[in-house]
Coordinates of C-alpha atoms and ligand atoms in Angstrom, one line a residue:
M1 CA 87.9 -26.6 93.7
S2 CA 89.0 -30.1 92.7
K3 CA 92.6 -31.3 92.7
L4 CA 94.4 -30.4 89.5
F5 CA 97.8 -32.1 90.3
E6 CA 99.0 -35.1 92.2
R7 CA 102.3 -33.6 93.3
V8 CA 103.5 -30.0 93.0
A9 CA 107.2 -29.4 93.6
L10 CA 108.1 -25.9 94.7
L11 CA 111.8 -25.0 94.1
G12 CA 112.4 -22.1 96.4
L13 CA 110.2 -21.5 99.5
G14 CA 110.3 -17.7 100.0
L15 CA 107.4 -15.2 99.5
I16 CA 106.1 -16.6 96.3
G17 CA 106.8 -20.3 97.0
S18 CA 105.2 -20.1 100.4
S19 CA 102.2 -18.2 99.1
L20 CA 101.7 -20.8 96.4
S21 CA 101.8 -23.5 99.1
H22 CA 99.1 -21.7 101.1
V23 CA 96.8 -21.3 98.2
I24 CA 97.3 -24.8 96.9
R25 CA 96.4 -26.2 100.3
Q26 CA 93.5 -23.8 100.8
K27 CA 91.9 -24.6 97.5
G28 CA 92.9 -28.3 97.5
L29 CA 94.8 -28.0 94.1
A30 CA 97.2 -30.8 94.7
A31 CA 97.4 -34.1 96.7
N32 CA 100.8 -33.3 98.0
I33 CA 103.6 -30.7 97.9
T34 CA 107.3 -31.3 97.9
G35 CA 109.9 -28.6 98.3
Y36 CA 113.5 -27.6 97.9
A37 CA 115.3 -24.6 99.4
R38 CA 119.0 -23.8 99.6
S39 CA 119.4 -23.4 103.3
E40 CA 118.7 -25.8 106.2
A41 CA 116.9 -23.0 108.1
T42 CA 114.3 -22.5 105.3
R43 CA 113.8 -26.3 104.8
K44 CA 113.3 -26.7 108.5
R45 CA 110.9 -23.8 108.7
A46 CA 108.9 -25.0 105.7
L47 CA 108.2 -28.3 107.4
E48 CA 107.4 -26.7 110.7
I49 CA 104.7 -24.5 109.3
G50 CA 103.4 -27.2 106.9
L51 CA 104.3 -25.5 103.6
V52 CA 105.5 -28.9 102.2
D53 CA 104.8 -32.6 102.9
R54 CA 108.4 -33.4 102.2
V55 CA 111.5 -31.2 101.8
F56 CA 114.7 -32.1 100.0
T57 CA 118.3 -30.9 100.0
S58 CA 118.4 -31.4 96.2
A59 CA 116.0 -30.0 93.6
A60 CA 116.3 -33.2 91.5
E61 CA 114.9 -35.3 94.4
A62 CA 112.1 -32.8 95.0
V63 CA 110.8 -33.0 91.4
T64 CA 110.6 -36.8 91.3
E65 CA 107.1 -37.8 90.4
A66 CA 105.8 -34.2 90.4
D67 CA 103.3 -33.4 87.7
L68 CA 103.8 -29.7 88.3
V69 CA 107.2 -28.1 89.0
I70 CA 107.4 -24.4 89.8
L71 CA 110.8 -22.6 90.0
C72 CA 110.3 -20.0 92.8
S73 CA 113.9 -18.9 93.5
P74 CA 115.7 -15.8 92.1
V75 CA 115.9 -15.7 88.3
G76 CA 119.7 -16.0 88.2
T77 CA 119.4 -19.6 89.7
Y78 CA 117.1 -21.0 87.0
G79 CA 119.8 -22.2 84.5
A80 CA 121.6 -24.3 87.2
L81 CA 118.3 -25.5 88.7
A82 CA 117.0 -26.6 85.3
Q83 CA 120.3 -28.5 84.7
D84 CA 119.9 -30.3 88.0
I85 CA 116.2 -31.3 87.6
G86 CA 116.3 -32.0 83.8
P87 CA 117.1 -35.8 84.1
A88 CA 114.8 -36.3 87.1
L89 CA 111.6 -34.8 85.6
M90 CA 108.6 -37.1 85.1
E91 CA 107.5 -37.5 81.5
G92 CA 104.5 -35.2 80.8
A93 CA 105.2 -32.9 83.8
I94 CA 104.5 -29.2 83.4
V95 CA 107.5 -27.1 84.3
T96 CA 106.9 -23.4 85.0
D97 CA 108.4 -20.5 87.0
V98 CA 107.4 -17.3 88.7
G99 CA 110.5 -15.2 87.7
S100 CA 110.1 -11.5 87.1
V101 CA 111.8 -11.6 83.7
K102 CA 111.0 -14.1 81.0
A103 CA 113.3 -14.0 77.9
A104 CA 116.3 -14.8 80.1
V105 CA 114.4 -17.7 81.7
V106 CA 113.7 -19.2 78.3
R107 CA 117.3 -18.7 77.3
D108 CA 118.8 -20.2 80.6
A109 CA 116.4 -22.9 81.6
G110 CA 115.0 -24.0 78.3
P111 CA 118.0 -25.8 76.9
H112 CA 118.3 -28.1 80.0
L113 CA 114.7 -29.3 80.0
P114 CA 113.8 -32.5 78.1
A115 CA 111.3 -32.5 75.2
S116 CA 109.2 -35.0 77.2
V117 CA 108.0 -32.2 79.6
H118 CA 105.9 -29.1 79.0
F119 CA 107.9 -25.9 79.8
I120 CA 105.6 -22.9 80.1
P121 CA 107.2 -19.8 81.8
G122 CA 105.1 -17.6 83.9
H123 CA 105.1 -14.5 86.2
P124 CA 102.5 -13.7 88.8
I125 CA 102.3 -9.9 89.0
A126 CA 101.8 -10.0 92.8
G127 CA 104.3 -9.4 95.6
T128 CA 105.3 -7.5 98.6
E129 CA 108.7 -6.3 99.9
Q130 CA 108.8 -9.2 102.3
S131 CA 110.8 -12.4 101.8
G132 CA 111.3 -15.8 103.3
P133 CA 109.1 -18.8 104.2
D134 CA 107.0 -16.9 106.8
S135 CA 106.1 -14.1 104.5
G136 CA 103.6 -15.9 102.2
F137 CA 99.8 -15.8 102.4
A138 CA 97.1 -17.6 100.3
E139 CA 95.5 -14.3 99.1
L140 CA 98.6 -12.9 97.4
F141 CA 97.5 -13.8 93.9
A142 CA 93.8 -12.9 94.3
N143 CA 92.6 -10.5 91.6
R144 CA 96.2 -10.1 90.4
W145 CA 97.4 -10.8 86.9
C146 CA 99.5 -13.8 86.0
I147 CA 101.3 -13.6 82.7
L148 CA 102.2 -16.8 80.9
T149 CA 104.6 -16.8 78.0
P150 CA 104.2 -20.2 76.2
L151 CA 106.8 -21.1 73.6
P152 CA 106.0 -21.8 70.0
G153 CA 104.6 -25.3 69.9
S154 CA 103.6 -25.4 73.6
N155 CA 101.1 -28.2 74.3
P156 CA 97.6 -26.6 74.4
E157 CA 96.3 -29.1 77.1
A158 CA 99.3 -28.3 79.3
L159 CA 98.7 -24.6 78.8
A160 CA 95.0 -24.9 79.6
K161 CA 95.9 -26.8 82.8
L162 CA 98.3 -24.1 83.9
I163 CA 95.8 -21.4 83.2
A164 CA 93.2 -23.4 85.3
F165 CA 95.8 -23.6 88.1
W166 CA 96.4 -19.8 88.2
K167 CA 92.7 -19.0 87.9
A168 CA 92.1 -21.4 90.9
C169 CA 94.8 -19.4 92.8
G170 CA 92.5 -16.3 92.2
S171 CA 94.5 -14.7 89.3
N172 CA 93.5 -13.4 86.0
V173 CA 95.7 -14.8 83.2
E174 CA 97.2 -13.0 80.2
I175 CA 99.3 -14.6 77.5
M176 CA 102.1 -12.8 75.8
T177 CA 105.6 -13.4 74.3
P178 CA 108.6 -13.4 76.7
E179 CA 110.0 -10.3 75.0
H180 CA 106.8 -8.3 75.3
H181 CA 106.5 -9.3 78.9
D182 CA 110.0 -7.9 79.6
L183 CA 109.2 -4.6 77.9
V184 CA 105.9 -4.1 79.8
L185 CA 107.5 -5.1 83.2
A186 CA 110.5 -2.9 82.6
I187 CA 108.3 0.2 82.8
T188 CA 105.6 -1.0 85.3
S189 CA 107.9 -2.7 87.8
H190 CA 111.6 -2.7 87.1
L191 CA 112.2 1.0 86.5
P192 CA 110.0 2.0 89.5
H193 CA 112.2 -0.2 91.7
L194 CA 115.4 1.3 90.2
I195 CA 114.1 4.8 90.9
A196 CA 113.2 3.8 94.5
Y197 CA 116.6 2.3 95.1
N198 CA 118.2 5.4 93.7
I199 CA 116.2 8.0 95.6
V200 CA 116.8 6.2 98.9
S201 CA 120.5 6.0 98.1
T202 CA 120.6 9.7 97.2
A203 CA 118.9 10.7 100.4
A204 CA 121.3 8.5 102.4
D205 CA 124.2 10.4 100.8
L206 CA 123.0 13.9 101.5
E207 CA 125.3 15.7 103.9
E208 CA 123.2 18.8 104.6
V209 CA 120.2 16.7 105.7
T210 CA 120.7 14.4 108.7
D211 CA 119.6 10.8 108.7
S212 CA 117.1 11.5 111.5
E213 CA 115.5 14.3 109.5
V214 CA 115.1 11.9 106.5
I215 CA 113.3 9.4 108.8
K216 CA 111.3 12.0 110.8
F217 CA 109.9 13.8 107.7
S218 CA 109.6 10.7 105.5
A219 CA 105.8 11.0 105.1
G220 CA 106.3 13.6 102.5
G221 CA 106.6 10.9 99.8
F222 CA 109.9 9.3 100.6
R223 CA 108.3 6.7 102.8
D224 CA 106.6 5.0 99.9
F225 CA 109.9 4.8 98.0
T226 CA 111.5 3.2 101.1
R227 CA 108.9 0.4 101.1
I228 CA 109.7 -0.5 97.5
A229 CA 113.5 -0.1 98.1
A230 CA 113.2 -2.6 101.0
S231 CA 112.6 -5.4 98.4
D232 CA 115.0 -8.4 98.3
P233 CA 118.4 -7.4 97.0
T234 CA 119.2 -10.8 95.4
M235 CA 116.0 -10.9 93.5
W236 CA 116.3 -7.4 92.2
R237 CA 120.0 -7.7 91.3
D238 CA 119.0 -10.7 89.1
V239 CA 116.1 -8.8 87.5
F240 CA 118.4 -6.0 86.3
L241 CA 121.1 -8.4 85.2
N242 CA 118.5 -10.4 83.2
N243 CA 116.3 -7.6 81.7
K244 CA 119.2 -5.4 80.7
D245 CA 118.0 -4.2 77.2
A246 CA 114.4 -3.4 78.1
V247 CA 115.4 -1.6 81.3
L248 CA 118.0 0.5 79.5
E249 CA 115.5 1.4 76.8
M250 CA 112.9 2.5 79.4
L251 CA 115.6 4.3 81.4
G252 CA 116.6 6.3 78.3
R253 CA 113.0 7.4 77.8
F254 CA 112.7 8.2 81.5
S255 CA 115.8 10.3 81.5
E256 CA 114.6 12.4 78.5
D257 CA 111.3 13.0 80.2
L258 CA 113.0 13.9 83.5
S259 CA 115.2 16.5 81.5
A260 CA 111.9 18.0 80.2
L261 CA 110.6 18.3 83.7
Q262 CA 113.9 19.9 84.8
R263 CA 113.6 22.4 82.0
A264 CA 110.0 23.2 82.9
I265 CA 111.0 23.9 86.5
R266 CA 114.0 26.0 85.5
W267 CA 111.9 28.2 83.1
G268 CA 108.9 28.4 85.3
D269 CA 106.6 26.5 82.9
G270 CA 103.7 25.9 85.3
E271 CA 101.4 24.9 82.5
M272 CA 103.6 22.0 81.5
L273 CA 104.0 20.8 85.1
F274 CA 100.2 21.1 85.8
N275 CA 99.2 19.2 82.6
L276 CA 101.7 16.4 83.4
F277 CA 100.6 16.1 87.0
T278 CA 96.9 16.0 85.9
R279 CA 97.6 13.2 83.5
S280 CA 99.4 11.2 86.2
R281 CA 96.5 11.6 88.6
Q282 CA 94.2 10.1 85.9
I283 CA 96.4 7.1 85.5
R284 CA 96.3 6.5 89.3
R285 CA 92.5 6.7 89.2
S286 CA 92.4 4.2 86.3
I287 CA 94.5 1.7 88.4
I288 CA 92.1 2.0 91.3
A289 CA 89.1 1.6 88.9
A290 CA 90.7 -1.5 87.5
G291 CA 90.8 -3.0 91.0
Q292 CA 94.6 -3.2 91.0
D293 CA 94.9 -0.9 94.1
T294 CA 92.8 0.7 96.8
A295 CA 92.2 4.4 97.3
A296 CA 92.4 4.0 101.1
P297 CA 94.7 6.8 102.4
D298 CA 96.9 4.4 104.4
F299 CA 97.4 2.0 101.4
G300 CA 100.2 -0.5 101.8
R301 CA 100.8 0.1 105.4
G302 CA 98.1 -1.6 107.4
P303 CA 98.6 -2.6 111.0
P304 CA 102.2 -3.3 112.1
K305 CA 103.1 -6.9 111.8
G306 CA 104.2 -8.7 115.1
Ligands
LIG401 P1 112.5 -14.9 98.5 O1 111.3 -14.7 99.4 O2 113.8 -14.2 98.7 O3 112.7 -16.5 98.4 C1 113.7 -17.0 97.5 C2 113.8 -18.5 97.7 O4 114.8 -19.0 96.7 C3 114.3 -19.0 99.0 O5 113.7 -20.2 99.4 C4 115.8 -19.2 98.9 O6 116.3 -20.2 99.7 C5 115.8 -19.7 97.4 N1 117.1 -19.3 96.8 C6 117.8 -18.2 96.9 N2 119.0 -18.2 96.3 C7 119.1 -19.5 95.8 C8 120.1 -20.2 95.1 N3 121.2 -19.6 94.8 N4 119.9 -21.5 94.8 C9 118.7 -22.1 95.2 N5 117.7 -21.5 95.9 C10 117.9 -20.2 96.2 O7 112.1 -14.5 97.0 P2 110.6 -14.4 96.3 O8 110.1 -13.0 96.6 O9 109.7 -15.5 96.7 O10 111.0 -14.4 94.8 C11 111.1 -15.7 94.1 C12 111.0 -15.5 92.6 O11 109.7 -14.9 92.4 C13 112.0 -14.6 92.0 O12 112.4 -15.1 90.8 C14 111.2 -13.3 91.7 O13 111.7 -12.6 90.5 C15 109.8 -13.8 91.5 N6 108.8 -12.8 91.9 C16 108.9 -12.1 93.1 C17 107.9 -11.2 93.4 C18 108.0 -10.3 94.7 O14 107.4 -9.3 94.8 N7 108.8 -10.7 95.7 C19 106.8 -11.0 92.6 C20 106.6 -11.8 91.5 C21 107.6 -12.7 91.2 P3 116.8 -19.8 101.2 O15 115.6 -19.3 101.9 O16 117.3 -21.2 101.7 O17 117.9 -18.8 101.0

């Protein structure tokens, strides 16, 4: 793949920022990469493992002369970051992000970005429960969807270039409005994380069941929830604070459906339970058929990391 950009600036060098760096390097998508991270430890590590050619203590310095700027920190930081970089951005630069919510990013970052740049928010639907500069890998985005939410009047050439970038990273690209993105992700990602955090917390509070029993017998289903509930607390706090309406809407529907299940169990309605579980099984099979997961029995665990 030929070079798409001269200089990419990655603002945030955790799981997503470092994975982007790896894939940009592997596919030769940019001549050089500059980076910004909040802590000295991350900046030092990013240089050590070659994530960036140069690293800066200020985001404004990192974006100088960058023709692609990608915000890769938690969503709650985007307003302040956009304010910092606004005056330093190169004319004609594409500014995008990877945040897990979109309407709040448009609201918080948009007003600080000059009209001379192309602001096109985005969200790669790819991740793990790991975080930090060592957690990234080049294949993270392969065969995953990346949703772009261009704004009314977005420049078509800039959009085409950003689509080409994500395709070169191995992703399939879908375009939608920020509001629709937030609704879809509320049910497919945000609510499942909330449920996982809640079930792990409920188990931790049980007095009749000991902690060691929870760990010992976790293979009964609990283990998969603990993997999701190990996700980065800052990132997920920001997701719920910034996608409040859509999450509350989906949570309302979920609670109603949960009450129906509760009722079926209470009244011994086996047919209702069986039909619902059969439908769920079919959805799982469709996800595997669409290549978005594997049917391997040890999915998601793999060999222990050193
Ligand atoms: P991460 O591994 O925790 O890395 C976050 C990065 O942002 C770190 O470099 C961190 O710097 C920096 N940062 C944190 N707080 C900051 C602040 N207040 N000001 C400036 N920089 C700050 O997170 P991640 O998983 O890569 O997530 C980054 C973004 O990707 C989030 O917006 C998230 O919604 C989105 N996303 C995540 C996933 C996922 O599964 N993880 C998937 C898709 C999209 P230090 O290291 O110096 O603290």
